[in-house]
Amino acid sequence: MGVPFLDLKAQYAQIKAEVQASVAAVFDEQAFVLGKYVEGFEKDCQQYLGVKHAIGVSNGSDALLLALMAAGVKPGDEVIVPAFTFFATAGAVARLNAVPVFCDVEADTFNIDLESAARKITPRTRAIIPVDLYGQCAAMEAVMDLAREHNLCVLEDAAQAFGATRQGKQAGTFAHFGCYSFYPTKNLGGAGDGGMVCSNDDELADRIRLLRVHGERPRYHNKLVGICGRLDALQAVVLAVKLKRLDAWNKRRAEIAAAYNKRFAASGKIKSPPVAKGNTHIYHQYTIRVANRDQLQARLGEKGIGCGIYYPVPLHLQECFKAVGGKPGDLPVSEQLCRESLSLPIFAEMTEAQVKEVADAVLAAVG
Ligand SMILES: *Cc1c(COP(=O)(O)O)cnc(C)c1O
């Protein structure tokens, strides 16, 4: 039969009428940028996340860029970033002519390795960006302790973890800034690009609001050099419709993950993704580790089962970071995960039959 990696059409079918009515309202008013719909969605997020300020921005990459700008990161400053994450986490640092300094991750959770991070701290280190990779929080309280000790600003990259919790607290609310992406394939995804920065600090939040509109306040009077980093009203209304259903969708993802875990537990060849103590996982990705990853991917491809490799190249070995990156062997866990990890189909609308088909195919392929 085959199973797609992700089926956004199945999700849209459930919310089509409501989305279309919301989008029509925005068109009727012809008020497309920021405004009351964006403010309404920001309030929804503040409430959902239990955070003082939620600021809608253009995308997740700009959320990181704006937070680094608001933190006052300057050219030549060092920012610690895990090597095993999406490019944007480090790209935002480099965009400011600051230096991404790569550290390793933990082999089980895929999240930042605090010992590796601590070894990278120098007098030039200004900030650190832990990532809640695949949908579960990094060890945020330990990150905050380390940051306090060295007076670092912390940006929690929660682009993949909207709705995940740690010790009952929402992902993205532990640090000076939380950065989210509403890219369509994320668990909370819009109809195009979108993002959010949240913060509990009034002054930092105000600086984000200012920087997202060219540092302009009042109109045509620029206090700071910012960017064009606004969220569209169309995105806000679509996201507001989806936010109401997010917990139910995330719950269903966790059920699918549990079903996979159960099937794979008996096989000695597949490492299922563990959930760290105190965490709830929203499974933006369900990512296994296998020794013969490329062969498994090819076998699944033959059966029409979609899967993805997040990520094939660790950031310290990316061509664009030649000057600041490193050499093979520097960050062994990140390098190994790039060789061994494979993400399987997971989305709330997956049927039992589809889950079974994927698990059967994986087990048959690894033998
Ligand atoms: C998706 C993602 C981003 C960037 O988000 P965009 O909205 O695509 O700019 C940043 N960090 C991580 C970890 C992501 O997964």
Coordinates of C-alpha atoms and ligand atoms in Angstrom, one line a residue:
M1 CA 0.0 0.0 0.0
G2 CA 2.7 2.5 1.0
V3 CA 2.6 5.1 3.7
P4 CA 3.5 8.8 3.2
F5 CA 6.0 10.4 5.5
L6 CA 3.5 13.1 6.3
D7 CA -0.1 13.7 5.1
L8 CA -1.1 17.3 5.6
K9 CA -4.2 16.9 3.4
A10 CA -5.7 14.5 5.9
Q11 CA -5.2 17.2 8.6
Y12 CA -6.7 19.9 6.4
A13 CA -9.8 17.8 5.7
Q14 CA -10.8 18.0 9.4
I15 CA -10.5 21.8 9.6
K16 CA -11.2 23.0 6.1
A17 CA -14.5 24.8 6.8
E18 CA -13.1 26.7 9.8
V19 CA -9.9 27.6 8.1
Q20 CA -11.7 28.9 5.1
A21 CA -14.1 31.0 7.1
S22 CA -11.1 32.5 9.1
V23 CA -9.1 33.2 6.0
A24 CA -12.2 34.8 4.3
A25 CA -12.5 37.2 7.3
V26 CA -8.9 38.4 6.8
F27 CA -9.5 39.0 3.1
D28 CA -12.8 40.8 3.7
E29 CA -10.9 43.2 6.0
Q30 CA -7.8 43.4 3.7
A31 CA -5.7 43.7 6.9
F32 CA -2.8 41.3 6.2
V33 CA 0.1 42.2 8.4
L34 CA 0.1 42.1 12.3
G35 CA -3.1 43.7 13.6
K36 CA -5.9 42.2 15.7
Y37 CA -5.7 38.7 14.3
V38 CA -2.0 38.4 15.1
E39 CA -2.5 39.9 18.5
G40 CA -5.3 37.4 19.2
F41 CA -3.1 34.5 18.3
E42 CA -0.3 35.9 20.4
K43 CA -2.7 36.0 23.4
D44 CA -3.7 32.4 22.6
C45 CA -0.1 31.4 22.7
Q46 CA 0.7 33.3 25.9
Q47 CA -2.1 31.5 27.6
Y48 CA -1.3 28.1 26.1
L49 CA 2.4 28.4 26.9
G50 CA 2.0 30.1 30.3
V51 CA 4.4 32.9 29.3
K52 CA 4.2 36.6 29.7
H53 CA 5.0 37.6 26.1
A54 CA 4.5 35.8 22.8
I55 CA 5.5 37.7 19.7
G56 CA 4.5 36.6 16.2
V57 CA 7.4 36.8 13.7
S58 CA 8.1 35.9 10.1
N59 CA 9.5 32.4 10.6
G60 CA 11.5 30.3 13.0
S61 CA 14.9 31.3 11.6
D62 CA 14.0 35.0 12.1
A63 CA 12.8 34.2 15.6
L64 CA 16.3 33.0 16.4
L65 CA 17.9 36.0 14.6
L66 CA 15.7 38.5 16.4
A67 CA 16.4 36.9 19.8
L68 CA 20.1 37.1 19.2
M69 CA 19.8 40.7 18.1
A70 CA 17.7 41.5 21.2
A71 CA 20.3 39.8 23.4
G72 CA 22.9 42.1 21.9
V73 CA 25.1 39.5 20.3
K74 CA 27.8 41.3 18.3
P75 CA 30.3 40.4 15.6
G76 CA 32.9 38.1 17.0
D77 CA 30.9 37.0 20.0
E78 CA 30.7 33.2 20.4
V79 CA 27.4 31.3 20.6
I80 CA 27.3 27.6 21.6
V81 CA 25.1 25.5 19.3
P82 CA 24.7 21.7 19.1
A83 CA 26.1 20.3 15.9
F84 CA 23.1 18.0 15.5
T85 CA 20.2 20.2 14.6
F86 CA 18.6 22.0 11.7
F87 CA 20.9 24.5 10.0
A88 CA 18.9 27.6 11.1
T89 CA 20.0 27.3 14.7
A90 CA 23.6 28.1 13.7
G91 CA 22.7 30.2 10.6
A92 CA 21.1 32.9 12.8
V93 CA 24.4 33.2 14.7
A94 CA 26.5 33.5 11.5
R95 CA 24.1 36.1 10.0
L96 CA 25.2 38.5 12.8
N97 CA 28.9 37.8 12.1
A98 CA 29.0 36.1 15.5
V99 CA 30.7 32.7 15.7
P100 CA 28.8 29.5 16.1
V101 CA 30.8 27.2 18.4
F102 CA 29.6 23.6 18.0
C103 CA 29.2 21.2 20.8
D104 CA 28.1 17.5 20.8
V105 CA 24.7 16.0 21.8
E106 CA 23.7 13.0 23.9
A107 CA 23.3 9.7 22.0
D108 CA 20.0 8.8 23.6
T109 CA 18.0 12.0 23.7
F110 CA 19.7 13.7 20.6
N111 CA 19.8 16.9 22.7
I112 CA 22.7 19.1 23.9
D113 CA 25.4 17.4 25.9
L114 CA 26.1 19.8 28.8
E115 CA 29.6 18.6 29.4
S116 CA 30.6 19.1 25.8
A117 CA 28.9 22.6 25.9
A118 CA 30.8 23.5 29.1
R119 CA 34.1 22.7 27.5
K120 CA 33.4 25.2 24.7
I121 CA 32.9 28.2 26.9
T122 CA 35.5 30.9 26.6
P123 CA 35.6 34.6 27.7
R124 CA 34.0 35.5 24.4
T125 CA 30.9 33.2 24.8
R126 CA 27.8 35.3 25.0
A127 CA 24.9 32.9 24.4
I128 CA 23.9 29.3 24.1
I129 CA 21.1 27.7 22.0
P130 CA 19.8 24.4 23.3
V131 CA 17.4 22.7 20.8
D132 CA 14.4 20.7 21.8
L133 CA 15.1 18.3 19.0
Y134 CA 12.4 16.1 17.5
G135 CA 9.8 17.3 20.1
Q136 CA 11.3 16.9 23.6
C137 CA 13.0 19.4 25.8
A138 CA 16.7 19.5 26.3
A139 CA 17.8 19.4 30.0
M140 CA 16.8 23.0 30.3
E141 CA 17.3 23.4 34.1
A142 CA 20.9 22.2 33.7
V143 CA 21.4 24.6 30.7
M144 CA 20.1 27.5 32.8
D145 CA 22.4 26.6 35.7
L146 CA 25.4 26.5 33.3
A147 CA 24.3 29.8 31.7
R148 CA 23.9 31.5 35.1
E149 CA 27.4 30.4 36.1
H150 CA 28.9 32.0 33.0
N151 CA 26.5 34.9 32.5
L152 CA 25.2 33.7 29.2
C153 CA 21.9 34.5 27.4
V154 CA 19.9 31.4 26.6
L155 CA 17.7 30.9 23.5
E156 CA 15.6 27.8 23.6
D157 CA 15.1 26.6 20.0
A158 CA 11.7 25.0 20.5
A159 CA 10.9 25.0 16.7
Q160 CA 10.2 21.3 16.8
A161 CA 8.6 21.2 20.3
F162 CA 5.5 23.5 20.6
G163 CA 3.3 21.8 23.2
A164 CA 6.0 19.5 24.7
T165 CA 6.5 19.8 28.4
R166 CA 9.3 19.3 31.0
Q167 CA 8.3 19.1 34.7
G168 CA 5.0 20.4 33.6
K169 CA 6.4 23.5 32.0
Q170 CA 6.0 24.2 28.3
A171 CA 8.9 23.8 25.9
G172 CA 10.3 27.2 25.0
T173 CA 9.5 28.9 28.3
F174 CA 12.6 28.0 30.3
A175 CA 15.1 30.5 28.9
H176 CA 15.5 34.2 28.2
F177 CA 13.9 33.5 24.9
G178 CA 11.9 30.6 23.4
C179 CA 11.9 30.4 19.5
Y180 CA 9.3 28.6 17.6
S181 CA 8.6 27.8 13.9
F182 CA 5.2 27.4 12.3
Y183 CA 6.7 26.0 9.0
P184 CA 3.8 23.9 7.5
T185 CA 5.4 20.5 8.5
K186 CA 5.9 21.4 12.1
N187 CA 3.4 20.0 14.7
L188 CA 1.8 23.5 14.8
G189 CA 2.2 24.5 11.1
G190 CA 0.8 27.4 9.2
A191 CA -0.1 27.9 5.5
G192 CA 3.4 29.2 4.7
D193 CA 6.1 30.6 6.9
G194 CA 5.6 31.9 10.5
G195 CA 7.3 31.9 13.8
M196 CA 7.2 33.2 17.4
V197 CA 9.5 34.4 20.1
C198 CA 8.4 34.2 23.7
S199 CA 9.9 35.6 26.8
N200 CA 9.0 36.4 30.4
D201 CA 11.2 39.5 30.4
D202 CA 9.4 42.7 29.7
E203 CA 12.4 44.5 28.4
L204 CA 13.7 41.7 26.1
A205 CA 10.1 41.2 24.7
D206 CA 9.8 44.9 24.0
R207 CA 13.1 44.8 22.1
I208 CA 11.8 41.9 20.0
R209 CA 8.6 43.8 19.2
L210 CA 10.7 46.8 18.1
L211 CA 13.3 44.8 16.1
R212 CA 10.6 42.9 14.1
V213 CA 9.5 46.2 12.6
H214 CA 12.8 47.7 11.6
G215 CA 13.3 49.2 15.1
E216 CA 10.6 51.7 14.2
R217 CA 8.7 53.5 17.0
P218 CA 6.8 55.7 16.4
R219 CA 6.2 55.3 12.7
Y220 CA 9.2 56.4 10.5
H221 CA 11.4 57.0 13.6
N222 CA 13.9 54.2 14.0
K223 CA 15.4 53.5 17.4
L224 CA 17.3 50.4 16.4
V225 CA 18.3 48.7 13.1
G226 CA 15.9 45.8 13.0
I227 CA 14.5 43.6 10.3
C228 CA 11.2 43.0 8.5
G229 CA 10.1 40.1 10.7
R230 CA 6.4 40.3 11.1
L231 CA 3.8 37.6 11.2
D232 CA 0.9 37.7 8.6
A233 CA -2.7 37.8 9.8
L234 CA -3.5 34.9 7.4
Q235 CA -1.0 32.7 9.2
A236 CA -2.3 33.8 12.6
V237 CA -5.9 32.8 11.9
V238 CA -4.9 29.4 10.4
L239 CA -2.6 28.7 13.4
A240 CA -5.4 29.8 15.9
V241 CA -7.7 27.1 14.4
K242 CA -4.9 24.5 14.7
L243 CA -3.8 25.5 18.2
K244 CA -7.2 24.4 19.6
R245 CA -6.6 20.9 18.3
L246 CA -2.9 20.6 19.0
D247 CA -3.1 18.7 22.2
A248 CA -5.3 16.1 20.7
W249 CA -3.0 15.7 17.7
N250 CA 0.1 15.5 19.8
K251 CA -1.6 12.9 22.0
R252 CA -2.3 10.8 19.0
R253 CA 1.3 11.1 17.9
A254 CA 2.4 9.8 21.3
E255 CA 0.1 6.8 20.9
I256 CA 1.6 6.0 17.5
A257 CA 5.1 6.3 19.0
A258 CA 4.2 3.9 21.8
A259 CA 2.9 1.5 19.2
Y260 CA 6.2 1.7 17.3
N261 CA 8.2 1.3 20.5
K262 CA 6.3 -1.8 21.4
R263 CA 6.9 -3.4 18.0
F264 CA 10.6 -2.5 17.9
A265 CA 11.4 -3.5 21.6
A266 CA 11.9 -7.1 20.7
S267 CA 14.3 -6.4 17.9
G268 CA 17.9 -5.9 19.1
K269 CA 18.7 -3.9 16.0
I270 CA 16.5 -0.9 16.4
K271 CA 17.0 1.8 19.1
S272 CA 13.7 3.6 19.7
P273 CA 13.8 7.2 20.9
P274 CA 13.7 7.4 24.7
V275 CA 11.8 10.1 26.6
A276 CA 13.9 11.8 29.2
K277 CA 12.7 11.9 32.8
G278 CA 10.2 14.7 33.4
N279 CA 9.5 15.2 29.7
T280 CA 6.4 14.7 27.5
H281 CA 7.4 14.2 23.9
I282 CA 5.3 15.5 21.0
Y283 CA 7.2 13.4 18.4
H284 CA 7.7 16.1 15.7
Q285 CA 9.8 13.2 14.5
Y286 CA 9.9 9.6 15.5
T287 CA 13.6 8.9 15.0
I288 CA 15.2 5.5 15.3
R289 CA 18.8 4.5 15.2
V290 CA 20.0 1.6 13.1
A291 CA 23.4 0.4 12.1
N292 CA 22.5 -0.1 8.4
R293 CA 20.4 3.1 8.0
D294 CA 20.9 3.7 4.3
Q295 CA 19.9 0.1 3.4
L296 CA 16.8 0.4 5.6
Q297 CA 15.8 3.6 4.0
A298 CA 16.2 2.0 0.5
R299 CA 14.1 -1.0 1.5
L300 CA 11.3 1.2 2.9
G301 CA 11.5 3.3 -0.3
E302 CA 10.9 0.2 -2.4
K303 CA 7.7 -0.4 -0.4
G304 CA 6.5 3.1 -0.8
I305 CA 7.1 4.0 2.8
G306 CA 8.3 7.6 3.3
C307 CA 11.1 8.3 5.7
G308 CA 13.5 11.1 6.3
I309 CA 17.1 11.7 7.4
Y310 CA 17.3 14.5 10.0
Y311 CA 20.2 15.3 9.6
P312 CA 22.7 13.8 7.2
V313 CA 25.6 16.3 7.9
P314 CA 26.6 17.6 11.3
L315 CA 26.9 21.4 11.4
H316 CA 30.6 21.5 12.3
L317 CA 31.3 19.7 9.0
Q318 CA 29.1 21.9 6.7
E319 CA 31.0 23.5 3.9
C320 CA 29.8 27.0 4.8
F321 CA 31.3 26.6 8.3
K322 CA 34.7 25.5 7.1
A323 CA 36.4 28.4 8.9
V324 CA 34.6 27.9 12.3
G325 CA 33.5 24.2 12.2
G326 CA 36.0 21.4 12.7
K327 CA 37.1 18.1 11.4
P328 CA 35.6 14.6 11.3
G329 CA 36.0 13.0 14.8
D330 CA 35.6 16.3 16.7
L331 CA 32.0 15.6 17.7
P332 CA 31.7 11.9 17.5
V333 CA 28.1 11.5 18.8
S334 CA 26.7 14.0 16.3
E335 CA 28.6 12.3 13.5
Q336 CA 27.3 8.9 14.4
L337 CA 23.7 10.1 14.7
C338 CA 24.1 11.6 11.2
R339 CA 25.0 8.1 10.0
E340 CA 22.4 6.1 12.0
S341 CA 19.2 8.1 12.5
L342 CA 16.1 7.6 10.4
S343 CA 12.7 9.3 11.0
L344 CA 9.6 7.2 10.3
P345 CA 6.1 8.4 9.3
I346 CA 4.2 9.9 12.2
F347 CA 1.2 12.2 12.0
A348 CA -2.1 12.3 14.0
E349 CA -4.2 11.0 11.1
M350 CA -2.2 7.8 10.6
T351 CA -4.4 4.7 10.8
E352 CA -3.6 1.6 12.8
A353 CA -3.1 -0.3 9.5
Q354 CA -0.5 2.3 8.4
V355 CA 1.3 2.1 11.7
K356 CA 1.4 -1.7 11.4
E357 CA 2.6 -1.5 7.8
V358 CA 5.5 0.8 8.7
A359 CA 6.5 -1.3 11.7
D360 CA 6.3 -4.6 9.7
A361 CA 8.4 -3.2 6.9
V362 CA 11.1 -1.9 9.3
L363 CA 11.3 -5.2 11.1
A364 CA 11.4 -7.2 7.9
A365 CA 14.2 -5.0 6.5
V366 CA 16.4 -5.1 9.5
G367 CA 15.9 -8.9 9.8
Ligands
LIG1 C1 12.3 24.4 11.5 C2 13.4 24.8 12.4 C3 13.9 26.1 12.5 C4 13.6 27.2 11.5 O1 12.3 27.4 11.3 P1 11.8 28.1 9.9 O2 10.4 28.5 10.2 O3 11.8 27.1 8.8 O4 12.7 29.3 9.6 C5 14.9 26.4 13.4 N1 15.3 25.4 14.2 C6 14.9 24.1 14.2 C7 15.4 23.1 15.2 C8 13.9 23.8 13.3 O5 13.5 22.5 13.2

